[in-house]
Amino acid sequence: MFNKSCPNPSPDITDLRDWDINILLKTYTPEYPKPMKNCSLCALGPCGFAKDNHGKCGIDKEGLKAREILLDSTIGASGHTSFARRLLDDLISRYGRDCPVDMGEWVRIKTPLITLIFGKSPKTLGEMEEVLSYVERGITHLLSSINYGTEASGEDFISKALHAGMLDSLALEVADISQISALNFPKGASDSPLIQVGLDGNKKKPFILIIGHNSVIGTDIVHILEEKGLDVDIGALCCAASDLSRHYSGARLIGNQADQLDFIKSGIADVIILDAQCIRPDVINLARKAGSLIIATSPETALGLKDFTTHSSEKVIEILSSERAGIIFDKKKAADIAINSAIESYRTKSISNGSTPNSYYGSIRIGRGPVRDSEIRGVAPSIVMGEIPGIVGFFGCPEKDRSDIYKMAEELLKRGYIVATGGCSSIDLAKAGDIFKQHRDTFDSGNLINFGSCVSASHLLGACIKIASVVSHRPIEGNYIEIADYILNRVGAVLVLWGAFTQKAFAGTLGAVRLGIPVILGPRGKGYSLNLSGKRESSVFDARIGDRMNTIPHPSHLIVHARNREEALALISRLCIRHSDTTQGRKIKLRNYMEFYKNARGENPPDLGDLIRTEYDIPDEIKTEILHILHDWTPGWIPDPTLLSDKIRGRVHGSY
Amino acid sequence: MEVINLYRDKSIVEKALSAIRSISPAFPVKIMHVCGTHENVISRFGVREFLPEGVSVIAGPGCPVCVCPSQDIELSREFALNRGVILATFGDMVKVSSLNGSLSEAKADGADIRVVYSPFDTIRIAEENSDREVVLFSVGFETTACGVATMVQSANCRNLSFLISHRLIPPAMEFLLGVGDLYIDGFIIPGHVTTVMGLEEYNVFPEAYRMPVVAAGFEPVDILMGIFMVLRQIKEKKAGCENAYTRAVKEKGNPKAKEAIAEVFDVVSSYWRGIGKIPRSGLVLKEKYRDKDARYRFDLSESEPVIDLNPGCSCHLIMIGKIEPLECPLFSRTCTPQTPYGPCMVSFEGTCNAWYRYRREY
Ligand code: SF4
Ligand code: SF4
């Protein structure tokens, strides 16, 4: 089925459909939790599906639901790709196409996702453009499949949605590696400095607030302030905040998306700079009421404002003082105008202390970027053997109740999981307590790593690719399927998107899933339209002896949502279980799962028989009890697991 | 002497080979051994050349010098060069390089490094140099660890401490079964290690992994017997832990030696050069022996293993049995026992070194 000698660089939108349809969808059943009662995609409709099984165009229910998945994921992937493109354009305009991709001396596999998918590793920012062109081409073709009279098969829609997810992960890596290289963000060093999250209410300087994702506007402002020796406070929300703190220690990491309303309303900002994505649609009105100026800088988020890009800076400052809001797409100019307007506004505006949020939360480590080779060598065998019980990534959008994510992380760290985070989730963790202060950030058992902003989720996927590469020595260039098979069967990693609600988070979900990393969505997860649950009648090959072993899949789900944190912890521990776990590794994982499950449901998990391969897997202290519980259980064995028939060695001599 | 001759006797060897041929399956079989001494015997007597087509014997991580991580060598160099100690170690350890050089280079730079043939020789060095600190840099598997354990228990020289870099075989074997793409069909395990540790801890391989395991001695016939017994298990479609070295190995091993190891050492996760940190695979001195632990005595801990092998070196693939020495482009060209580029070419027990000395086809 798979041609080993010709791995697949820059796969077209159907090049990996064998992996999706013949492997993943044979092992995991798609379920569509969101009801789809009608469709109004084209002018033949609306078509009702409550009674009819087909739309007027002939599409069936399965196809209809799966098409929605492709639409959501492509929208999400386009969000990250558009962001990556703008960022790369900005970086190239400042640092040149020849600016080297520089991940420092400790990172050998510099661009794991790009190398795996695109087939080679770019050496310069200019070469990064080729990667993005590939992604953009793919997204265009995927969107085109949604057109009337184009794709119709449910399975192909899912495969294409997984492709969108994969392209999304590629865009994330392009964005973060480019900014790490050009803006000299930390390159994988651990013991990253701790900084405070929040803001005190004592405003003593002009204040500029950035909302969005693009780090370039923030760094432009910092460079002007440093050059001119001006004393202006600069703070940011969401990913702009995470990334600015990776460049400038004086920047204030105020909070995340969830804090937007409070901080805009407070009027603490003299000037608010908007980039793109995760911005409240009512931001203009709110800022006007609070007396803050607004400068929009991204063509994706024009918000009905007037465009002053071609006006002189002096003229814009004058106009803004009365108009209070406008567009300036030239970020350098926007930075200059923001500084001058903030100084001017601070001089003239007085704010009441009562309205200023006075909120210092806990501290956060600044985003450290990728995992170093030496760290990978330190943990890779233990991960593949299952003796570090898992890598758990907390990413995605923020949640109102931050205690859930905090307590989950705390519990997992205590049990030796590697917990990695980034973006709004990392800020949620910091806001809920001092968890970053209490843990080191080396990529190792029991440590808490902040990779950076949302785009840094790519480093979690990258770490899994590196583990696969370091342990198996499989080449990664264009070798997506073999590496994904390895990760799925041997690397106990799980992504938790606790507060996720955006299309971007959905695309990120699918990007992880195609690579073999299961995703747990928080309570809002049911608002998304796809679950992937393992089929009971499933099997895995033992590559050593060629036997097909009948077993439920490990991980048991690829996309699942948890209703509460107790359930999430049970799922996390369950989804970290892999076929390759050694007996010691399985013991550790089983113990965690049983304890978490009991805590969530008050009883032993019903599926112990599926998880215990031989008596060696049972923790010694409960062996008698467990053997007593197990009914109709017959011992199996630990396979050399793969879902790819091509990975079976030549001989097939049957069972012992 | 006569007994040894028996195990090299041509007619017995031929009988063993014919038994092997008679049960060799039609499909390819890969048997891994995890012992430098086994590799020496196999290479020296050309065992591989006599095996039926399809039966291959590959070397795993069985050379203590090869698997000793570069950061431990760095540490030993630090002791020898900058801490004014006498550093004692076993012969081949002085030749193997970390990134900054070897102990013999440190010696050329003035460090006081002594080669010992038995760890107990270090006691004499310590007694003769009572005004100086002496550190034994001790590498090796369970067999060596057992000797060192008794020495730690009994040695009373206040100026003697230990830089321990001992490794355990079974966790490495378990790791290899999870690596993927290695397609190991059975293990031959070293007779000396099992003489000390017994066979019990190897039962997990047949029982949980369906992996035949046979303990073998160090004469050609011993090894052929080991191969035969693995093949027999495969043919009979059963996996077990068998003993082809009954004249030395007992099911429970040597209880006294095991007790000494358990009394002196804690089991920890440890680095293996080119492989990474394997859980439960290394030994460190227990807290009650801290005063004899050179790392504590001199307040030194190893640095992060930045780069483990020189660029272009394939030793990491040799050590897990993924390739054979002839597949390394450097073998016998830039890398020879006189000018070793990678650790596997340094020691007598290294796979590349053994292949270089005994195989003539390159
Ligand atoms: S795309 Fe098909 S189902 Fe949807 S509105 Fe048009 S005809 Fe109806
Ligand atoms: S020939 Fe040298 S470099 Fe190559 S694997 Fe052997 S020891 Fe290492």
XYZ file of C-alpha atoms in Angstrom, chain A residues 147 203 450 457 540 599 604 641 648:
9
model
C -18.041 23.790 -3.793
C -0.726 53.826 35.941
C 5.672 26.920 28.317
C 1.767 24.150 19.817
C -2.757 -4.034 15.273
C -12.221 9.486 41.284
C -13.021 0.518 38.787
C 3.002 -2.461 17.017
C 5.865 -6.173 8.901
